[in-house]
Amino acid sequence: MAPSISSTTIANGEDSVLTEIAAVGNGIKTHSQPPYAVLDQPLGTKRHVRIICIGAGASGINMAYQTKNFLQDVDLVIYEKNPQIGGTWYENRYPGCKCDIPSHNYQFTWEPNPNWSQVFSPSEEIEEYLEHCVKKHGLSRYIRCSHRVVGAVWNNEKSIWGLQIENTESKVVHEDWCGFLLNAGGILNNWKWPDIPGLHSFGGNLIHSANWPESANLKGKTVAVIGNGSTGIQIVPAIQPEVKELVHLIRSPTWVTPGAASRYPSLGGAEMPDIFSEKQKEIFRTDDTTYTAFRKQVEREINSKFRMLVNGGELAEKARKNAYESMITLLGERAADLGHKIIPDFAVGCRRITPGVGYLESFSKPNVRVVTGTSIKRIEPNGLVMSDGELIEVDVLICATGFDVSFAPRFPIIGRNGVSLADTWGEPKVARAYLSLAVPEFPNFFMFLGPNAPISHGSVFTITEYVSKYIMQLITKAQVEMIKTIHVKQQAVDDFSAHVDSFMPRTAWGGNCRSWFKRGHADGPVTGVHPGSRVHWFHAMERPKFEDFDYEYLNGNRFQYLGNGFSTREEPGCDSTWYLDEMAPRFLYY
């Protein structure tokens, strides 16, 4: 359990390091403002800021790369709770763990990888790719592994975030501070056990899929798998060949669409292969034009999928028809007894779509039993007692039952006026944010993949790149314009939430199905996905709507940044006539 942190821990000035850094490094006056004076510096001068990022998964690694290449006069520290980088792809090591996005699009735009082995890469390969990115681009200097953030409090007097950091090896807690706090801890990161009576009385091997032990041995054992989300769908076919008996417990129907992979293009217009040959990889390595065209074609296919999620459309009906026929075919001899139990009556996409290669086929194997129509009443030392009274005895119980999807942080994050983010978002409240990245009452705090991010739209790698560019524009604005705090307006969040709630009934996401998009509920507000297509999101995130934020200035006057009448763009070596060049859309930095 994380140690508690008081909102007065930093504010009372007891920590000498924070007090000194806040007074000197941040340049923030805590007494009455002096008379206005012109700064003897040119327009465009950037003040130094300190940034702390939580998490060294894909979002944190990308933030390190973008900071190194595009931000100036900043310090960045990334605290990662695990002993290695990688986030999801370090933590998830269960059998069959793969990405469900085509490999060649599940990568950073700044580090293309022509060597992916499979269409859907296994977790080990993605972890290796992330480690390669860190090593090649010299990003490890920003990252502190085995350091877990256990508390964060906004100091309104000094306009900084005070943090408590635990060294997970020594258990020593130290304090740090930053001007801007970024949470890249991930959306599906805080795993939880299912709420089943007697769960921990089980006498066999109890495993959660998100905390898979390296010592797990399933060979020749009777194993139960609870859950048919994307994780359970991957585990079942992966372990079926080695276990004595596999009991798979399904609570709700879900769409399984392995045939979707065949729509992705490959070389010469052929279907996408499951495994890439050395010949194909060599072409990708040596012919950048072909490789880029291939990636773009796959990306177009991914981007086109949103149209099938719009209710009442021709593509939605076609997707449902194709998915139904595919599932019936793959169930084979089990279609007669299982088809009506596991094929949904809700739209394709209401729950997260998963390829599920080999999953439905495994139901016909002689050592597999699929249990539907009855729920687990309780767990006993030797097995599961079902609602119909049957005792199913097992040696190993695997819970592929997911995560806390409330978005509430696992450690205290305390904003202005003592407001807790956990209290703001925790059940039964609904997590609300501005374009998935900002929350009122939490100044200088931004998130990656917060509420209503496009998490189900395609690769998160390019998504997180756009979030970082958005955040960097805000930070750069603060550096140049002498802004000490940026905080999103409550009305902006309210307006965005009203749009989300009005839009979602148009889509499959708003359908009547139990989904983590709706915090594990069958109905209610959709908090897990963006209200629009993937392209729609990229378009909306090109440049911040600066008017949706309130600003506090270091010395009170919003124009003090104009300085001494000169500009950094007329300094030696600069092109002081840039305005004569043809205008082109770009991310705008000072």
Coordinates of C-alpha atoms in Angstrom, one line a residue:
M1 CA 0.0 0.0 0.0
A2 CA 1.4 3.4 -1.0
P3 CA 2.2 5.7 2.0
S4 CA -0.1 8.6 2.5
I5 CA 0.9 12.1 1.6
S6 CA -0.6 15.2 3.0
S7 CA -1.3 18.3 1.0
T8 CA 0.8 20.2 3.5
T9 CA 3.9 18.1 3.1
I10 CA 5.4 20.5 0.6
A11 CA 3.5 23.6 1.4
N12 CA 4.7 23.9 4.9
G13 CA 8.3 24.5 3.7
E14 CA 9.8 21.7 5.9
D15 CA 11.7 20.1 3.0
S16 CA 14.8 22.3 2.5
V17 CA 15.6 20.9 -0.9
L18 CA 12.2 21.7 -2.3
T19 CA 12.2 25.1 -0.7
E20 CA 15.6 26.0 -2.2
I21 CA 14.8 24.6 -5.7
A22 CA 11.4 26.3 -5.8
A23 CA 12.9 29.6 -4.8
V24 CA 15.9 29.6 -7.0
G25 CA 15.3 27.2 -9.9
N26 CA 11.7 28.1 -10.6
G27 CA 12.1 31.8 -10.0
I28 CA 8.6 32.1 -8.4
K29 CA 8.0 35.0 -6.0
T30 CA 6.0 34.1 -2.9
H31 CA 5.6 37.7 -1.7
S32 CA 3.8 40.6 -3.2
Q33 CA 4.6 41.3 -6.8
P34 CA 7.2 44.1 -7.5
P35 CA 6.4 47.0 -9.8
Y36 CA 6.3 46.1 -13.5
A37 CA 9.6 46.2 -15.2
V38 CA 10.7 45.4 -18.8
L39 CA 12.8 42.2 -19.0
D40 CA 16.1 42.8 -20.6
Q41 CA 15.8 39.7 -22.9
P42 CA 14.5 39.2 -26.5
L43 CA 11.1 37.8 -27.3
G44 CA 11.4 34.0 -27.7
T45 CA 13.7 33.5 -24.6
K46 CA 12.8 30.2 -22.9
R47 CA 12.9 30.0 -19.1
H48 CA 14.1 26.8 -17.6
V49 CA 11.5 24.3 -16.4
R50 CA 11.7 20.9 -14.8
I51 CA 9.5 18.0 -16.0
I52 CA 8.7 14.7 -14.3
C53 CA 7.0 11.9 -16.2
I54 CA 5.5 8.9 -14.5
G55 CA 6.1 5.6 -16.4
A56 CA 8.6 4.4 -19.0
G57 CA 6.3 2.5 -21.3
A58 CA 5.7 3.6 -24.9
S59 CA 4.4 7.0 -23.8
G60 CA 7.3 7.8 -21.5
I61 CA 9.9 6.6 -24.0
N62 CA 8.4 8.8 -26.7
M63 CA 8.3 11.7 -24.3
A64 CA 12.0 11.3 -23.7
Y65 CA 12.7 11.2 -27.4
Q66 CA 10.6 14.3 -28.2
T67 CA 12.1 16.2 -25.2
K68 CA 15.6 15.4 -26.4
N69 CA 14.9 16.6 -29.9
F70 CA 12.3 19.3 -29.7
L71 CA 12.3 21.0 -26.2
Q72 CA 14.9 23.4 -25.0
D73 CA 16.2 24.4 -21.6
V74 CA 14.3 21.7 -19.7
D75 CA 15.2 18.9 -17.3
L76 CA 13.2 15.7 -17.7
V77 CA 13.1 12.8 -15.2
I78 CA 11.0 9.7 -15.9
Y79 CA 10.3 7.5 -12.9
E80 CA 9.5 3.9 -13.7
K81 CA 8.3 1.5 -11.0
N82 CA 9.6 -1.6 -12.8
P83 CA 13.2 -2.7 -12.9
Q84 CA 13.1 -2.4 -16.7
I85 CA 11.4 -0.1 -19.3
G86 CA 8.5 -1.2 -21.4
G87 CA 5.4 -0.8 -19.3
T88 CA 2.7 -3.1 -20.6
W89 CA 5.2 -5.1 -22.7
Y90 CA 7.5 -5.7 -19.7
E91 CA 4.7 -6.6 -17.3
N92 CA 2.5 -8.8 -19.5
R93 CA 4.3 -12.1 -20.1
Y94 CA 1.3 -14.6 -20.0
P95 CA 1.3 -17.4 -22.7
G96 CA 0.1 -16.1 -26.0
C97 CA 0.6 -12.4 -25.2
K98 CA 0.6 -10.5 -28.4
C99 CA -0.4 -7.1 -29.8
D100 CA -3.6 -7.0 -31.7
I101 CA -2.4 -4.2 -34.0
P102 CA -0.3 -5.1 -37.1
S103 CA 3.4 -5.0 -36.1
H104 CA 4.6 -2.6 -38.7
N105 CA 2.2 0.1 -37.5
Y106 CA 2.7 -0.7 -33.8
Q107 CA 5.9 1.4 -33.7
F108 CA 7.1 5.0 -33.5
T109 CA 7.2 7.0 -36.6
W110 CA 10.7 8.1 -35.6
E111 CA 12.1 4.5 -35.4
P112 CA 10.6 2.2 -38.1
N113 CA 11.4 -1.5 -37.7
P114 CA 11.5 -3.6 -40.8
N115 CA 12.3 -6.7 -38.9
W116 CA 9.1 -7.6 -37.2
S117 CA 8.7 -11.4 -37.3
Q118 CA 4.9 -11.7 -37.3
V119 CA 1.8 -9.8 -38.3
F120 CA 0.9 -9.6 -34.6
S121 CA 4.1 -9.4 -32.6
P122 CA 4.6 -11.3 -29.3
S123 CA 5.2 -9.2 -26.2
E124 CA 8.9 -10.2 -26.0
E125 CA 9.5 -8.7 -29.4
I126 CA 7.8 -5.5 -28.6
E127 CA 9.7 -5.2 -25.4
E128 CA 13.0 -5.7 -27.3
Y129 CA 11.9 -3.0 -29.8
L130 CA 11.3 -0.5 -26.9
E131 CA 14.7 -1.3 -25.4
H132 CA 16.3 -0.8 -28.8
C133 CA 14.7 2.6 -29.1
V134 CA 16.0 3.7 -25.7
K135 CA 19.5 2.4 -26.4
K136 CA 19.8 3.8 -30.0
H137 CA 18.6 7.3 -29.1
G138 CA 20.3 7.6 -25.8
L139 CA 17.1 8.0 -23.7
S140 CA 18.2 6.0 -20.7
R141 CA 19.7 9.2 -19.2
Y142 CA 16.2 10.4 -18.5
I143 CA 14.9 7.2 -17.0
R144 CA 15.1 6.0 -13.3
C145 CA 13.9 2.4 -13.1
S146 CA 12.8 0.8 -9.9
H147 CA 11.5 4.2 -8.7
R148 CA 7.8 4.4 -8.0
V149 CA 5.9 7.6 -7.5
V150 CA 3.8 7.2 -4.3
G151 CA 2.4 10.7 -4.0
A152 CA 2.1 14.0 -5.8
V153 CA 0.8 17.3 -4.3
W154 CA 0.4 20.6 -6.0
N155 CA 2.0 23.5 -4.1
N156 CA -0.1 26.5 -4.9
E157 CA 2.2 29.0 -3.2
K158 CA 5.3 28.0 -5.2
S159 CA 3.4 26.7 -8.3
I160 CA 5.2 23.4 -8.3
W161 CA 4.4 19.7 -7.9
G162 CA 6.0 18.0 -4.9
L163 CA 6.5 14.3 -5.3
Q164 CA 7.3 11.3 -3.0
I165 CA 9.4 8.7 -4.8
E166 CA 10.0 5.2 -3.5
N167 CA 13.1 3.2 -4.5
T168 CA 11.4 -0.2 -4.9
E169 CA 14.7 -2.1 -4.1
S170 CA 15.8 -0.2 -1.0
K171 CA 12.3 1.0 0.0
V172 CA 13.7 4.4 0.7
V173 CA 11.4 7.3 -0.1
H174 CA 12.8 10.6 -1.2
E175 CA 11.2 13.8 -2.4
D176 CA 11.4 15.6 -5.8
W177 CA 9.7 18.4 -7.5
C178 CA 8.7 19.7 -11.0
G179 CA 7.1 22.5 -12.7
F180 CA 5.1 20.1 -15.0
L181 CA 3.9 16.6 -14.1
L182 CA 3.1 14.1 -16.8
N183 CA 1.3 10.9 -16.1
A184 CA 2.3 8.2 -18.6
G185 CA 1.4 5.3 -16.3
G186 CA -0.9 3.6 -18.7
I187 CA -4.7 3.0 -18.9
L188 CA -4.7 -0.8 -18.3
N189 CA -2.0 -1.0 -15.7
N190 CA -3.6 -1.4 -12.3
W191 CA -4.7 -5.1 -12.4
K192 CA -7.3 -6.4 -10.0
W193 CA -8.6 -9.7 -8.8
P194 CA -12.3 -10.6 -9.6
D195 CA -14.8 -10.1 -6.8
I196 CA -15.6 -13.8 -6.2
P197 CA -16.2 -15.1 -2.6
G198 CA -13.5 -17.3 -1.3
L199 CA -11.1 -16.5 -4.2
H200 CA -8.0 -16.5 -2.0
S201 CA -9.0 -19.7 -0.2
F202 CA -8.1 -21.6 -3.4
G203 CA -5.5 -24.2 -2.5
G204 CA -4.0 -24.6 -6.0
N205 CA -2.0 -22.1 -8.1
L206 CA -3.9 -18.8 -8.3
I207 CA -2.6 -16.6 -11.2
H208 CA -3.7 -13.2 -12.5
S209 CA -2.9 -12.9 -16.2
A210 CA -1.3 -9.4 -15.6
N211 CA 1.1 -10.8 -12.9
W212 CA 2.2 -14.0 -14.6
P213 CA 4.8 -15.8 -12.5
E214 CA 7.9 -17.1 -14.4
S215 CA 7.7 -20.3 -12.4
A216 CA 4.2 -21.2 -13.6
N217 CA 4.0 -24.8 -14.9
L218 CA 0.7 -25.9 -16.5
K219 CA 1.9 -29.1 -18.1
G220 CA -0.4 -32.0 -17.4
K221 CA -2.7 -30.0 -15.0
T222 CA -6.4 -29.2 -14.9
V223 CA -6.6 -25.4 -15.5
A224 CA -9.5 -23.0 -15.4
V225 CA -9.4 -19.7 -17.3
I226 CA -11.9 -17.1 -16.1
G227 CA -12.6 -14.3 -18.7
N228 CA -13.0 -14.0 -22.4
G229 CA -11.6 -10.5 -23.0
S230 CA -8.6 -10.1 -25.2
T231 CA -6.2 -11.6 -22.7
G232 CA -8.3 -14.7 -22.0
I233 CA -8.8 -15.2 -25.8
Q234 CA -5.0 -15.2 -26.2
I235 CA -4.2 -17.5 -23.2
V236 CA -6.7 -20.3 -24.1
P237 CA -5.2 -21.5 -27.4
A238 CA -1.7 -20.9 -26.1
I239 CA -2.0 -23.3 -23.1
Q240 CA -4.5 -25.8 -24.6
P241 CA -1.8 -28.1 -26.1
E242 CA 0.1 -28.6 -22.8
V243 CA -2.6 -28.9 -20.1
K244 CA -4.4 -32.0 -19.1
E245 CA -7.8 -30.3 -19.1
L246 CA -8.8 -26.7 -19.8
V247 CA -12.0 -25.3 -18.3
H248 CA -12.9 -21.9 -19.9
L249 CA -15.5 -19.9 -18.1
I250 CA -17.3 -17.3 -20.2
R251 CA -19.7 -14.7 -18.6
S252 CA -20.5 -12.6 -21.7
P253 CA -20.5 -13.1 -25.4
T254 CA -17.9 -11.3 -27.5
W255 CA -16.9 -10.9 -31.1
V256 CA -13.8 -12.8 -32.2
T257 CA -12.5 -11.8 -35.7
P258 CA -9.3 -13.5 -36.7
G259 CA -10.2 -13.1 -40.3
A260 CA -9.6 -9.4 -40.0
A261 CA -5.9 -9.9 -40.5
S262 CA -6.5 -11.1 -44.1
R263 CA -7.7 -7.7 -45.1
Y264 CA -4.3 -6.1 -44.4
P265 CA -2.1 -5.8 -47.5
S266 CA 1.3 -7.5 -48.0
L267 CA 3.9 -7.4 -50.7
G268 CA 2.5 -7.5 -54.3
G269 CA -1.1 -7.2 -53.2
A270 CA -1.1 -10.6 -51.5
E271 CA -2.7 -11.3 -48.2
M272 CA -0.8 -10.4 -45.0
P273 CA 1.2 -13.5 -43.9
D274 CA 1.2 -14.7 -40.3
I275 CA 5.0 -14.9 -40.3
F276 CA 7.2 -12.6 -42.4
S277 CA 9.8 -14.4 -44.4
E278 CA 13.4 -13.3 -44.5
K279 CA 12.9 -12.3 -48.1
Q280 CA 10.1 -9.9 -47.2
K281 CA 12.1 -8.5 -44.3
E282 CA 15.0 -7.9 -46.6
I283 CA 12.8 -5.9 -49.0
F284 CA 11.5 -3.8 -46.1
R285 CA 15.1 -3.2 -44.9
T286 CA 16.5 -2.2 -48.3
D287 CA 13.6 -0.5 -50.1
D288 CA 12.3 2.3 -48.0
T289 CA 9.7 3.4 -50.6
T290 CA 8.1 -0.1 -50.6
Y291 CA 8.2 -0.3 -46.8
T292 CA 6.7 3.2 -46.3
A293 CA 3.9 2.4 -48.9
F294 CA 3.2 -0.9 -47.1
R295 CA 2.9 0.8 -43.7
K296 CA 0.6 3.5 -45.1
Q297 CA -1.6 1.0 -46.7
V298 CA -2.0 -0.9 -43.5
E299 CA -2.6 2.3 -41.6
R300 CA -5.4 3.3 -44.1
E301 CA -7.1 -0.1 -43.4
I302 CA -6.9 0.6 -39.6
N303 CA -8.2 4.1 -40.0
S304 CA -11.1 2.9 -42.1
K305 CA -12.5 0.6 -39.3
F306 CA -14.3 3.4 -37.5
R307 CA -17.0 3.5 -40.2
M308 CA -18.1 0.1 -39.2
L309 CA -18.7 1.3 -35.6
V310 CA -21.3 3.9 -36.7
N311 CA -24.7 2.5 -36.0
G312 CA -27.1 1.8 -38.8
G313 CA -24.4 2.0 -41.5
E314 CA -23.9 -0.4 -44.3
L315 CA -20.4 -1.3 -43.1
A316 CA -21.7 -2.0 -39.6
E317 CA -24.2 -4.5 -40.9
K318 CA -21.5 -6.0 -43.2
A319 CA -19.1 -6.3 -40.3
R320 CA -21.7 -8.1 -38.2
K321 CA -22.6 -10.5 -40.9
N322 CA -18.9 -11.4 -41.7
A323 CA -18.1 -11.8 -38.0
Y324 CA -21.0 -14.1 -37.4
E325 CA -20.2 -16.3 -40.4
S326 CA -16.6 -16.4 -39.4
M327 CA -17.3 -17.4 -35.8
I328 CA -19.7 -20.2 -36.9
T329 CA -17.1 -21.5 -39.3
L330 CA -14.3 -21.5 -36.7
L331 CA -16.5 -23.1 -34.0
G332 CA -17.0 -26.0 -36.4
E333 CA -18.7 -28.9 -34.6
R334 CA -19.2 -26.7 -31.5
A335 CA -21.3 -24.2 -33.4
A336 CA -24.6 -26.0 -32.7
D337 CA -24.2 -26.0 -28.9
L338 CA -22.1 -22.9 -28.4
G339 CA -22.9 -20.5 -31.2
H340 CA -26.0 -19.0 -29.7
K341 CA -24.3 -18.7 -26.3
I342 CA -21.0 -17.0 -27.2
I343 CA -21.9 -15.0 -30.4
P344 CA -23.2 -11.6 -29.3
D345 CA -26.5 -9.9 -30.2
F346 CA -24.8 -6.5 -29.9
A347 CA -22.9 -4.7 -32.6
V348 CA -19.3 -5.5 -33.6
G349 CA -17.0 -3.2 -31.6
C350 CA -19.3 -2.7 -28.5
R351 CA -16.6 -4.6 -26.7
R352 CA -13.0 -4.4 -27.8
I353 CA -12.5 -6.4 -31.0
T354 CA -9.7 -9.0 -30.9
P355 CA -8.3 -11.2 -33.6
G356 CA -8.3 -14.3 -31.4
V357 CA -6.3 -16.5 -33.8
G358 CA -6.8 -20.2 -32.8
Y359 CA -9.2 -19.3 -30.0
L360 CA -12.6 -20.6 -31.3
E361 CA -10.9 -23.6 -32.9
S362 CA -9.5 -24.7 -29.5
F363 CA -13.1 -25.3 -28.3
S364 CA -13.3 -28.4 -30.4
K365 CA -10.2 -30.0 -28.7
P366 CA -11.0 -33.0 -26.5
N367 CA -9.3 -31.5 -23.4
V368 CA -11.3 -28.2 -23.5
R369 CA -14.6 -27.6 -21.7
V370 CA -16.4 -24.3 -22.2
V371 CA -18.7 -23.2 -19.4
T372 CA -21.5 -20.7 -20.2
G373 CA -24.9 -20.0 -18.7
T374 CA -23.9 -20.5 -15.1
S375 CA -21.9 -18.2 -12.9
I376 CA -19.2 -18.9 -10.2
K377 CA -20.9 -18.8 -6.8
R378 CA -17.7 -19.2 -4.7
I379 CA -14.2 -20.5 -4.7
E380 CA -13.2 -23.4 -2.5
P381 CA -9.7 -24.8 -1.8
N382 CA -10.1 -27.5 -4.5
G383 CA -12.1 -25.6 -7.1
L384 CA -15.0 -23.6 -8.2
V385 CA -18.6 -24.0 -7.0
M386 CA -21.0 -22.9 -9.7
S387 CA -24.5 -21.4 -9.3
D388 CA -26.1 -24.7 -10.3
G389 CA -24.2 -26.4 -7.5
E390 CA -21.5 -28.2 -9.5
L391 CA -18.0 -28.3 -8.1
I392 CA -15.4 -28.0 -10.8
E393 CA -12.1 -29.2 -9.4
V394 CA -8.9 -27.6 -10.8
D395 CA -5.2 -27.5 -10.1
V396 CA -4.6 -24.0 -11.5
L397 CA -7.0 -21.0 -11.6
I398 CA -6.1 -18.2 -14.1
C399 CA -8.0 -14.9 -13.7
A400 CA -7.9 -13.1 -17.0
T401 CA -10.3 -10.6 -15.5
G402 CA -8.7 -7.2 -16.3
F403 CA -7.9 -4.0 -14.6
D404 CA -9.3 -1.1 -12.6
V405 CA -10.7 1.0 -15.4
S406 CA -12.0 3.9 -13.3
F407 CA -8.9 5.9 -14.3
A408 CA -8.4 6.7 -10.6
P409 CA -4.7 6.8 -9.8
R410 CA -3.2 4.1 -7.6
F411 CA -1.4 6.7 -5.5
P412 CA -2.5 10.1 -4.2
I413 CA -2.5 13.0 -6.7
I414 CA -3.6 16.1 -4.9
G415 CA -4.4 19.2 -6.9
R416 CA -5.4 22.8 -5.9
N417 CA -7.5 23.2 -2.7
G418 CA -6.7 19.7 -1.6
V419 CA -8.7 18.1 -4.5
S420 CA -7.9 14.4 -4.9
L421 CA -7.9 12.9 -8.4
A422 CA -8.9 9.5 -6.9
D423 CA -11.9 11.1 -5.3
T424 CA -12.7 13.0 -8.4
W425 CA -12.7 9.9 -10.6
G426 CA -13.3 7.0 -8.3
E427 CA -16.5 4.9 -8.4
P428 CA -19.3 5.8 -8.5
K429 CA -18.1 9.0 -10.1
V430 CA -17.3 9.2 -13.8
A431 CA -13.8 10.1 -15.0
R432 CA -13.9 13.2 -17.1
A433 CA -11.0 15.0 -18.8
Y434 CA -10.3 17.5 -21.5
L435 CA -9.3 15.6 -24.7
S436 CA -8.0 12.8 -22.5
L437 CA -5.1 14.9 -21.2
A438 CA -6.1 17.6 -18.7
V439 CA -8.3 18.0 -15.6
P440 CA -9.5 21.1 -13.8
E441 CA -7.9 21.9 -10.4
F442 CA -4.7 20.1 -11.5
P443 CA -2.4 22.8 -12.9
N444 CA 0.6 21.9 -15.0
F445 CA -0.6 18.3 -15.0
F446 CA -1.1 16.3 -18.2
M447 CA -1.9 12.7 -19.0
F448 CA -1.3 10.2 -21.8
L449 CA -4.3 8.0 -22.6
G450 CA -6.6 9.4 -20.0
P451 CA -10.4 9.3 -20.2
N452 CA -11.8 9.3 -23.8
A453 CA -8.4 8.7 -25.5
P454 CA -8.5 6.8 -28.8
I455 CA -7.2 3.7 -27.2
S456 CA -9.3 1.3 -29.3
H457 CA -8.7 3.0 -32.6
G458 CA -5.4 1.6 -33.6
S459 CA -1.7 1.8 -32.6
V460 CA -1.1 3.8 -29.4
F461 CA 2.5 4.6 -30.6
T462 CA 1.4 7.3 -33.0
I463 CA -1.4 8.4 -30.6
T464 CA 1.1 9.0 -27.8
E465 CA 3.4 10.9 -30.2
Y466 CA 0.5 13.4 -30.9
V467 CA -0.2 13.8 -27.2
S468 CA 3.4 14.6 -26.5
K469 CA 3.5 17.2 -29.3
Y470 CA 0.3 18.8 -27.9
I471 CA 1.8 18.9 -24.4
M472 CA 5.1 20.3 -25.7
Q473 CA 3.3 23.2 -27.3
L474 CA 1.8 24.1 -24.0
I475 CA 5.1 23.8 -22.1
T476 CA 6.9 25.8 -24.7
K477 CA 4.2 28.5 -24.5
A478 CA 4.7 28.6 -20.7
Q479 CA 8.5 28.9 -21.1
V480 CA 8.3 31.8 -23.5
E481 CA 5.3 33.7 -22.2
M482 CA 6.4 33.7 -18.5
I483 CA 3.5 31.5 -17.5
K484 CA 3.8 29.8 -14.2
T485 CA 0.5 27.7 -14.3
I486 CA -1.7 26.3 -17.1
H487 CA -5.0 24.7 -16.1
V488 CA -7.9 23.7 -18.2
K489 CA -11.2 25.5 -17.7
Q490 CA -14.0 23.5 -16.1
Q491 CA -16.4 24.7 -18.8
A492 CA -14.2 23.3 -21.5
V493 CA -14.3 19.9 -19.8
D494 CA -18.0 20.1 -19.3
D495 CA -18.6 21.0 -22.9
F496 CA -16.3 18.2 -24.1
S497 CA -18.1 15.7 -21.8
A498 CA -21.5 16.8 -23.2
H499 CA -20.3 16.2 -26.7
V500 CA -19.0 12.7 -25.7
D501 CA -22.2 11.7 -24.1
S502 CA -24.3 12.9 -27.0
F503 CA -22.1 11.3 -29.6
M504 CA -21.5 7.8 -28.2
P505 CA -25.1 6.5 -28.7
R506 CA -24.3 6.9 -32.5
T507 CA -21.7 4.2 -32.2
A508 CA -21.3 0.5 -31.3
W509 CA -19.4 1.6 -28.1
G510 CA -22.6 2.9 -26.6
G511 CA -24.4 -0.4 -27.1
N512 CA -25.8 -2.7 -24.4
C513 CA -22.7 -4.8 -23.6
R514 CA -20.4 -5.1 -20.6
S515 CA -17.2 -3.3 -21.6
W516 CA -14.2 -1.6 -20.0
F517 CA -15.0 1.3 -22.3
K518 CA -17.9 1.9 -19.8
R519 CA -15.9 1.0 -16.7
G520 CA -17.0 -2.6 -16.8
H521 CA -20.7 -1.7 -16.9
A522 CA -23.2 -2.7 -19.5
D523 CA -24.5 0.9 -19.8
G524 CA -23.6 4.3 -18.7
P525 CA -21.1 6.9 -20.0
V526 CA -18.4 5.8 -22.4
T527 CA -15.1 6.9 -20.9
G528 CA -12.7 4.6 -22.6
V529 CA -12.6 5.9 -26.2
H530 CA -12.5 9.0 -28.3
P531 CA -15.7 10.3 -29.8
G532 CA -14.7 10.0 -33.4
S533 CA -12.3 8.3 -35.8
R534 CA -8.6 7.9 -35.5
V535 CA -8.0 10.6 -38.2
H536 CA -10.6 12.8 -36.5
W537 CA -8.5 12.7 -33.3
F538 CA -5.2 13.4 -35.0
H539 CA -6.8 16.4 -36.8
A540 CA -8.3 17.7 -33.5
M541 CA -4.9 17.4 -31.7
E542 CA -2.7 19.2 -34.2
R543 CA -2.6 22.4 -32.2
P544 CA -3.9 23.3 -28.7
K545 CA -7.0 25.4 -28.3
F546 CA -5.2 27.8 -26.0
E547 CA -8.4 29.6 -25.2
D548 CA -9.6 26.5 -23.3
F549 CA -7.0 27.1 -20.6
D550 CA -6.5 29.6 -17.8
Y551 CA -3.0 31.0 -17.2
E552 CA -1.2 32.6 -14.3
Y553 CA 1.9 34.7 -15.1
L554 CA 5.1 34.8 -13.2
N555 CA 5.1 38.5 -12.7
G556 CA 1.4 39.3 -13.3
N557 CA 1.8 41.0 -16.6
R558 CA 1.0 38.7 -19.6
F559 CA 3.1 40.9 -21.9
Q560 CA 6.3 40.9 -20.0
Y561 CA 7.6 38.2 -22.3
L562 CA 7.8 40.8 -25.1
G563 CA 11.1 41.8 -23.4
N564 CA 13.6 44.3 -24.7
G565 CA 12.0 44.8 -28.2
F566 CA 14.2 42.3 -30.0
S567 CA 13.5 38.7 -31.0
T568 CA 15.6 35.5 -30.8
R569 CA 14.8 35.1 -34.5
E570 CA 17.2 38.0 -35.3
E571 CA 20.1 36.7 -33.4
P572 CA 23.3 35.6 -35.3
G573 CA 22.8 32.5 -37.4
C574 CA 19.0 32.9 -37.5
D575 CA 16.9 33.5 -40.6
S576 CA 15.4 36.9 -39.8
T577 CA 13.3 36.8 -43.1
W578 CA 11.6 33.5 -42.5
Y579 CA 8.2 35.2 -43.0
L580 CA 9.0 35.4 -46.8
D581 CA 8.9 31.6 -47.1
E582 CA 5.9 29.9 -48.3
M583 CA 3.5 29.1 -45.4
A584 CA 3.1 25.4 -44.6
P585 CA 1.1 23.6 -41.9
R586 CA 3.4 22.6 -39.0
F587 CA 3.5 22.3 -35.3
L588 CA 4.2 25.8 -34.0
Y589 CA 7.0 26.3 -31.5
Y590 CA 8.6 29.5 -30.6

